[in-house]
PDB file of C-alpha atoms in Angstrom:
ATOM      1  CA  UNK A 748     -28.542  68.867 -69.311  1.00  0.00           C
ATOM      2  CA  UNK A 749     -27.555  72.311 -68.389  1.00  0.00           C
ATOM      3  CA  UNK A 750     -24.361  73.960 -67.501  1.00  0.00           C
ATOM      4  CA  UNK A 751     -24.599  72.854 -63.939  1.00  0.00           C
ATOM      5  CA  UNK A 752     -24.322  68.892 -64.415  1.00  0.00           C
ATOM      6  CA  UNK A 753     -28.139  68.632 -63.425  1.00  0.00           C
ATOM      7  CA  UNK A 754     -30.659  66.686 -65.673  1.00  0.00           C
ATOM      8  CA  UNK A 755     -34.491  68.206 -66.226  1.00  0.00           C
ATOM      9  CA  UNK A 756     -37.269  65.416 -66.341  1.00  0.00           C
ATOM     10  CA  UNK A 757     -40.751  64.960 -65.713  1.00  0.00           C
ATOM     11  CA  UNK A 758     -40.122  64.976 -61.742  1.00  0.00           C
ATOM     12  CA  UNK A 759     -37.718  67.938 -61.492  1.00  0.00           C
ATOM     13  CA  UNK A 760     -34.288  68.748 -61.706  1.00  0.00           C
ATOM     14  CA  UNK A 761     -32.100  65.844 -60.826  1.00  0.00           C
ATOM     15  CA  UNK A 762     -28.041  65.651 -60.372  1.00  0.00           C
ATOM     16  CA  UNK A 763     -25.951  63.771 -63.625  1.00  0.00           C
ATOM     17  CA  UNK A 764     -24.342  60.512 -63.192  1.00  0.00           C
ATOM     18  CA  UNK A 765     -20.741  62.428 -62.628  1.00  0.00           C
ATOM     19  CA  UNK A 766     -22.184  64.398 -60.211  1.00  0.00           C
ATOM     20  CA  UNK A 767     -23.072  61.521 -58.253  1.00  0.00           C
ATOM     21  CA  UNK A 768     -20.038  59.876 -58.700  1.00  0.00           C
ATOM     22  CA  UNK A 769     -17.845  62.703 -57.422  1.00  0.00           C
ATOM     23  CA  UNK A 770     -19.884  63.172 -54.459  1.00  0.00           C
ATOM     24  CA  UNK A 771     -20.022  60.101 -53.640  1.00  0.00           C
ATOM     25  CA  UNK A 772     -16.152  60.393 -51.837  1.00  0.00           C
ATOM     26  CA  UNK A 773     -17.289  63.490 -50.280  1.00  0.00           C
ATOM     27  CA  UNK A 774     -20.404  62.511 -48.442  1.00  0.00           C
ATOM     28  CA  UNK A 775     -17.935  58.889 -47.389  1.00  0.00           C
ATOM     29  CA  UNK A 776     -15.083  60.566 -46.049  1.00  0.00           C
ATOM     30  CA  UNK A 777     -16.735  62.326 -43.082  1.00  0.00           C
ATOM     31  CA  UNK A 778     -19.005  59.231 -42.497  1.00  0.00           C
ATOM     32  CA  UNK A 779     -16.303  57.034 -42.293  1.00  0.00           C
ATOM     33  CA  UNK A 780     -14.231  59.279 -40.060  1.00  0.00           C
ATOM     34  CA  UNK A 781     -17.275  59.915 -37.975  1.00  0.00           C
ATOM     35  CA  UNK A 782     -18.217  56.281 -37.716  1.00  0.00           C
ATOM     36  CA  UNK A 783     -14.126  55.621 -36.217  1.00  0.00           C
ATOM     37  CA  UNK A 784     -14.276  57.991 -33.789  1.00  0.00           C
ATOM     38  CA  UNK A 785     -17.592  56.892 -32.342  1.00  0.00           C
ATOM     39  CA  UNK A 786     -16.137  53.291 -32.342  1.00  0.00           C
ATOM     40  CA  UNK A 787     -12.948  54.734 -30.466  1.00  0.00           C
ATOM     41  CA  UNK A 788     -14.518  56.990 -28.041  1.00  0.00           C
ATOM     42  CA  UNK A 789     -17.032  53.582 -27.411  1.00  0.00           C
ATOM     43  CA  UNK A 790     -13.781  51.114 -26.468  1.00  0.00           C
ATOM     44  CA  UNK A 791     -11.987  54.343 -24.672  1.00  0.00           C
ATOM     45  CA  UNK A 792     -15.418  54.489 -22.233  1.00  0.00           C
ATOM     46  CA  UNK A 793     -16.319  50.716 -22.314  1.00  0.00           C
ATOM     47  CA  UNK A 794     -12.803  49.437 -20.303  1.00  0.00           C
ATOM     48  CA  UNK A 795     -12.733  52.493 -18.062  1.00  0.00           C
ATOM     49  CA  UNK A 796     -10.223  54.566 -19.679  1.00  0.00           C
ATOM     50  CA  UNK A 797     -12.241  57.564 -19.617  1.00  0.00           C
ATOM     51  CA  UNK A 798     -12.818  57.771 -16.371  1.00  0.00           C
ATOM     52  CA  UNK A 799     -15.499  57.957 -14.293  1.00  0.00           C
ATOM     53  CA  UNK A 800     -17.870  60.583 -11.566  1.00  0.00           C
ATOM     54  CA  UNK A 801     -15.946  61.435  -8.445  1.00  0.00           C
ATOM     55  CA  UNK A 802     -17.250  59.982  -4.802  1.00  0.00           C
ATOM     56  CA  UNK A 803     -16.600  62.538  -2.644  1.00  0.00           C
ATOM     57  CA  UNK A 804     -16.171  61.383   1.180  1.00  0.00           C
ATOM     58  CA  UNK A 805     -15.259  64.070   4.456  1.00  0.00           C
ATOM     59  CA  UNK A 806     -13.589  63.004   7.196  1.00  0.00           C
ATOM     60  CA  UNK A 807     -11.795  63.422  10.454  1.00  0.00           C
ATOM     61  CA  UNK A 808     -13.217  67.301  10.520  1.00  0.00           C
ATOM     62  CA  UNK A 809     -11.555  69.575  12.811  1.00  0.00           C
ATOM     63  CA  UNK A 810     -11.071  73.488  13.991  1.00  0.00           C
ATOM     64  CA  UNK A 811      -8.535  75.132  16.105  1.00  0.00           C
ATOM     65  CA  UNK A 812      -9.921  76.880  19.267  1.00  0.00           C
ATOM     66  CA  UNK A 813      -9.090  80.714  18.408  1.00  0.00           C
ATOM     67  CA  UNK A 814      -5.661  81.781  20.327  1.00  0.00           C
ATOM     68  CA  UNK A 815      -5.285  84.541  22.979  1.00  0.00           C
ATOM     69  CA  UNK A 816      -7.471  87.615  22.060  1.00  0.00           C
ATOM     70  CA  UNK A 817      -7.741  86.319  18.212  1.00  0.00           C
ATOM     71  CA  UNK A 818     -11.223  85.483  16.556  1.00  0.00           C
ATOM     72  CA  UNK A 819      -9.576  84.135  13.490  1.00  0.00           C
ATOM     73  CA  UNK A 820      -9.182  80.604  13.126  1.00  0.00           C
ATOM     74  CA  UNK A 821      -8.773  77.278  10.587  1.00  0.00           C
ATOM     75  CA  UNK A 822     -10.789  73.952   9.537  1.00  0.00           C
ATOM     76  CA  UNK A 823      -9.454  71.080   8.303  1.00  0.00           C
ATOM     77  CA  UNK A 824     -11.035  68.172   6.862  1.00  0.00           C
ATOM     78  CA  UNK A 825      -9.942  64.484   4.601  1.00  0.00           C
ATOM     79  CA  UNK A 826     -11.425  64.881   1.856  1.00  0.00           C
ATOM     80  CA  UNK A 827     -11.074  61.092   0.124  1.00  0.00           C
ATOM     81  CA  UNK A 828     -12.058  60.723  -3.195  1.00  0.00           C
ATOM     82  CA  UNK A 829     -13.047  57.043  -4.273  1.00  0.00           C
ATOM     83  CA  UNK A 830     -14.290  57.706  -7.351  1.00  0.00           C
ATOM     84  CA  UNK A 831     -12.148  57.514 -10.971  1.00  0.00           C
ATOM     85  CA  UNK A 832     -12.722  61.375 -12.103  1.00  0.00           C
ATOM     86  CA  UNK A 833     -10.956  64.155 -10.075  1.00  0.00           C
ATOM     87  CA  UNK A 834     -12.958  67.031  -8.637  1.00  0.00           C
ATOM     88  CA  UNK A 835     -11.776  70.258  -6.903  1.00  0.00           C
ATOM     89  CA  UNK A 836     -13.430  71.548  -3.030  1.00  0.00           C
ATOM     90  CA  UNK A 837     -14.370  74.789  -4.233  1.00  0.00           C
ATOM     91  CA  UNK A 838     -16.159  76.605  -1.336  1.00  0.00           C
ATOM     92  CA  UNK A 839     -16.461  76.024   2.170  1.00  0.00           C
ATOM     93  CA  UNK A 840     -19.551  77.343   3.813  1.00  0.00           C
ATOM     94  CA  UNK A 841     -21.474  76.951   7.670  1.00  0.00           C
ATOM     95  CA  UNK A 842     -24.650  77.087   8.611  1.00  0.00           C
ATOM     96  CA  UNK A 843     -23.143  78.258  12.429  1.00  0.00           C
ATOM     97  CA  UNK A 844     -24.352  81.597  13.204  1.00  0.00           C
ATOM     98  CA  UNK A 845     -20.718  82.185  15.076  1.00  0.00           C
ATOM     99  CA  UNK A 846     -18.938  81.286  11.732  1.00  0.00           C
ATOM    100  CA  UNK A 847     -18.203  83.769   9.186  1.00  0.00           C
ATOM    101  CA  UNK A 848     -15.809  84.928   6.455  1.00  0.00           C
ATOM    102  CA  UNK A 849     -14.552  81.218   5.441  1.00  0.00           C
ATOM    103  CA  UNK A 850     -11.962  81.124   2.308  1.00  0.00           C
ATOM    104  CA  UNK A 851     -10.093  78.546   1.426  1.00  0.00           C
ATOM    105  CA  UNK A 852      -6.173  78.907   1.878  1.00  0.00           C
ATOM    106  CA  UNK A 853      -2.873  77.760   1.145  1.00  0.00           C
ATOM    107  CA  UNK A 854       0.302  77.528   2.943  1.00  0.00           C
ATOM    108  CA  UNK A 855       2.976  78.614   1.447  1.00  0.00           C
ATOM    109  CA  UNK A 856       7.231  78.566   2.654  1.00  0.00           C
ATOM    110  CA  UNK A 857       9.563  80.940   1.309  1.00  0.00           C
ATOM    111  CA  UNK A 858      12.258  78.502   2.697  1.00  0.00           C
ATOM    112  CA  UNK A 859      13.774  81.191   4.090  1.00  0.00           C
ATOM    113  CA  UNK A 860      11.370  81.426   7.648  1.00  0.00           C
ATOM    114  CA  UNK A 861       8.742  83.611   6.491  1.00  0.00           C
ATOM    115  CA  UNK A 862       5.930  81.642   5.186  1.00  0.00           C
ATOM    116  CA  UNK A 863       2.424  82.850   4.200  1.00  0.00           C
ATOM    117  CA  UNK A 864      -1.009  81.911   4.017  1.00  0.00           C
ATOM    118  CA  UNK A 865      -2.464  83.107   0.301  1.00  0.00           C
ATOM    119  CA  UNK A 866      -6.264  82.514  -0.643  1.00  0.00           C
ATOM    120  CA  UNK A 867      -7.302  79.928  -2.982  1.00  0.00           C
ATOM    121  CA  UNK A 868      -9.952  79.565  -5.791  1.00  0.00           C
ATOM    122  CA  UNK A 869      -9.973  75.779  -5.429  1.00  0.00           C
ATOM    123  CA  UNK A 870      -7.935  72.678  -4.135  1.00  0.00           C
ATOM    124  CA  UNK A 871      -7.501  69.586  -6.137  1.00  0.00           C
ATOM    125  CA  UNK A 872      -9.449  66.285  -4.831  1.00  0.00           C
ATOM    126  CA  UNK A 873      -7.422  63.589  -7.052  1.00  0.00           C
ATOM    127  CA  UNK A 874      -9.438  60.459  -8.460  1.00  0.00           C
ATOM    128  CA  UNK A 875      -8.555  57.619  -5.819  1.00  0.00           C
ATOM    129  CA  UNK A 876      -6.728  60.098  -3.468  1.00  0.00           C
ATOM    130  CA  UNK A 877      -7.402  62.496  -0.573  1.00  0.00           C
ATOM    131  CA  UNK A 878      -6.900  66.161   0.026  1.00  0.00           C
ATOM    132  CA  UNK A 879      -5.783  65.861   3.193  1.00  0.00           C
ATOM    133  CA  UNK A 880      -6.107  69.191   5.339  1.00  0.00           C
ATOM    134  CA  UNK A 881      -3.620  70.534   7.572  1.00  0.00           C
ATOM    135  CA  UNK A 882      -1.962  73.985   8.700  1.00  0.00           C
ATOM    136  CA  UNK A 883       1.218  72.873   6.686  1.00  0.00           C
ATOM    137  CA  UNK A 884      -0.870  72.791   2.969  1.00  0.00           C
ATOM    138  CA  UNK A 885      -4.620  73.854   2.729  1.00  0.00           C
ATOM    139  CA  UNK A 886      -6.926  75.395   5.053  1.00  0.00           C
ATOM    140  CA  UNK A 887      -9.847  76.870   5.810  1.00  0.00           C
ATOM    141  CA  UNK A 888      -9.930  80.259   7.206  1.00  0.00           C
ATOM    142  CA  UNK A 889     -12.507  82.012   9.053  1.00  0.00           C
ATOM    143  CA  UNK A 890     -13.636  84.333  11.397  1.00  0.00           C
ATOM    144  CA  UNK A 891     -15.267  83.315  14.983  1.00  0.00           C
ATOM    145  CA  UNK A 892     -17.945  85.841  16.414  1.00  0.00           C
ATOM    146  CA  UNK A 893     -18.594  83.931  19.269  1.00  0.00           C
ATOM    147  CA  UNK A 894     -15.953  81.949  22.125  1.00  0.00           C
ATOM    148  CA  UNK A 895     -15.622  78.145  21.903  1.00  0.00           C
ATOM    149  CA  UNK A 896     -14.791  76.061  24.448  1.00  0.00           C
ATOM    150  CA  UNK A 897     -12.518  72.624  22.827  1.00  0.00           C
ATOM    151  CA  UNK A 898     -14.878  69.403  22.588  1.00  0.00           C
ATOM    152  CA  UNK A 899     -17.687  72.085  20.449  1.00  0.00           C
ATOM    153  CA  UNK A 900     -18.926  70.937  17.451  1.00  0.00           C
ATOM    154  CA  UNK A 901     -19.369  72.841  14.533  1.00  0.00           C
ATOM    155  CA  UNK A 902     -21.123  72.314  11.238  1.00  0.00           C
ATOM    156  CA  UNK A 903     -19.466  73.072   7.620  1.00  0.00           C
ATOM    157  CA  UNK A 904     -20.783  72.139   4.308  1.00  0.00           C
ATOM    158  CA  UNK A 905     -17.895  71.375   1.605  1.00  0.00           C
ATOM    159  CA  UNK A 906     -18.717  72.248  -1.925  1.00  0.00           C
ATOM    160  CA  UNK A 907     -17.186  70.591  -5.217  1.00  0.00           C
ATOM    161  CA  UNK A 908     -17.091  71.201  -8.858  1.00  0.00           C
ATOM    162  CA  UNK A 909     -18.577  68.049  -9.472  1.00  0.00           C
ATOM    163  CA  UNK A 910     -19.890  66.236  -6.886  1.00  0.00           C
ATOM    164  CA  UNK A 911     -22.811  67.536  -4.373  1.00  0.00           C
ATOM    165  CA  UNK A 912     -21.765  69.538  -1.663  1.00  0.00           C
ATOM    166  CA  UNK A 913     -20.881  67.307   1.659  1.00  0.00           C
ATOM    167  CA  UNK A 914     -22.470  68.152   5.076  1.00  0.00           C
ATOM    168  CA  UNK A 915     -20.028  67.259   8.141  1.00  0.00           C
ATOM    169  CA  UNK A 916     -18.982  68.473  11.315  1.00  0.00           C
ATOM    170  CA  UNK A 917     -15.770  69.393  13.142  1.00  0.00           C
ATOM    171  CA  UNK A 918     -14.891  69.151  16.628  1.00  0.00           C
ATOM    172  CA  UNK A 919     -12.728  72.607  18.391  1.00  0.00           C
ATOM    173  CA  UNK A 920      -9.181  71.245  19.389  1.00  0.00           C
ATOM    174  CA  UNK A 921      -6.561  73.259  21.019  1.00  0.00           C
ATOM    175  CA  UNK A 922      -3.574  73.737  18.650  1.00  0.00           C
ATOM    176  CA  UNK A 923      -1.014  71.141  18.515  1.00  0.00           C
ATOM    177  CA  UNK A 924      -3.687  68.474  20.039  1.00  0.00           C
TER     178      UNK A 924
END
């Protein structure tokens, strides 16, 4: 034996009996906590707890005719999410040539008259919930290059974190209509 606690034989060098013993412990302890959390993570997914994909459904799609002289304007959609995992609308694009500049946006009251509109990164699509759209909450802004008349249809393609982006349609209204 040499100062190391290792044996020399015929086949090599080979760990002493305490050696073995004391890492026995070592090499169990992570194995043991390893093989618990896999058990616990297995239950946690096996009854439902942790959730599952978002199922992203659109909605009840609409956009205000543009007011007066003005060529900017707002979407708003339902966005219904039946699935168990939350996702976030992220982007809101158009393949309509007379559609441009789109941004998501946010309503926000001061409670003392002057609201705002700010620009958003994201809105939150709950799990089992909808996002529902409106001039009061979120929005979605954009320019108009060309006139509408109300009863138009225009296309819009809603994009999530998660889910696949969602190809719908909203029909021009007149304000308060």
């Amino acid at each position: 034996m040499n100062g190391w606690g290792a044996v020399r034989n015929d086949s090599g060098w080979w760990p002493s009996r305490r050696r073995m013993r004391e890492a026995v412990p070592a090499v169990l302890a992570p194995l043991v906590a390893c093989s618990v959390a896999l058990a616990g993570l297995t239950v946690w997914t096996a009854t439902g707890a942790a959730g599952g994909p978002p199922q992203i459904a659109v909605a009840n799609g609409r956009v205000f005719l543009p007011y007066g002289n003005s060529t900017d304007t707002a979407a708003f959609f339902d966005v219904t999410n039946i699935g168990r995992g939350e996702d976030r609308l992220t982007k809101v694009t158009s393949p309509s040539p007379s559609v441009e500049r789109l941004m998501l946006s946010r309503h926000e009251s001061s409670g003392r008259g002057a609201d705002a509109m700010r620009m958003t990164a994201s809105a939150a699509v709950p799990a089992g919930g909808t996002l529902a759209m409106s001039p009061f909450d979120v929005s979605v802004m954009m320019r108009v290059t060309s006139e509408w008349e109300a009863g138009e249809i225009v296309p819009f393609v809603l994009h999530f974190r998660h889910s696949p982006p969602v190809e719908v349609v909203a029909v021009v209204v007149r304000p308060g209509s």
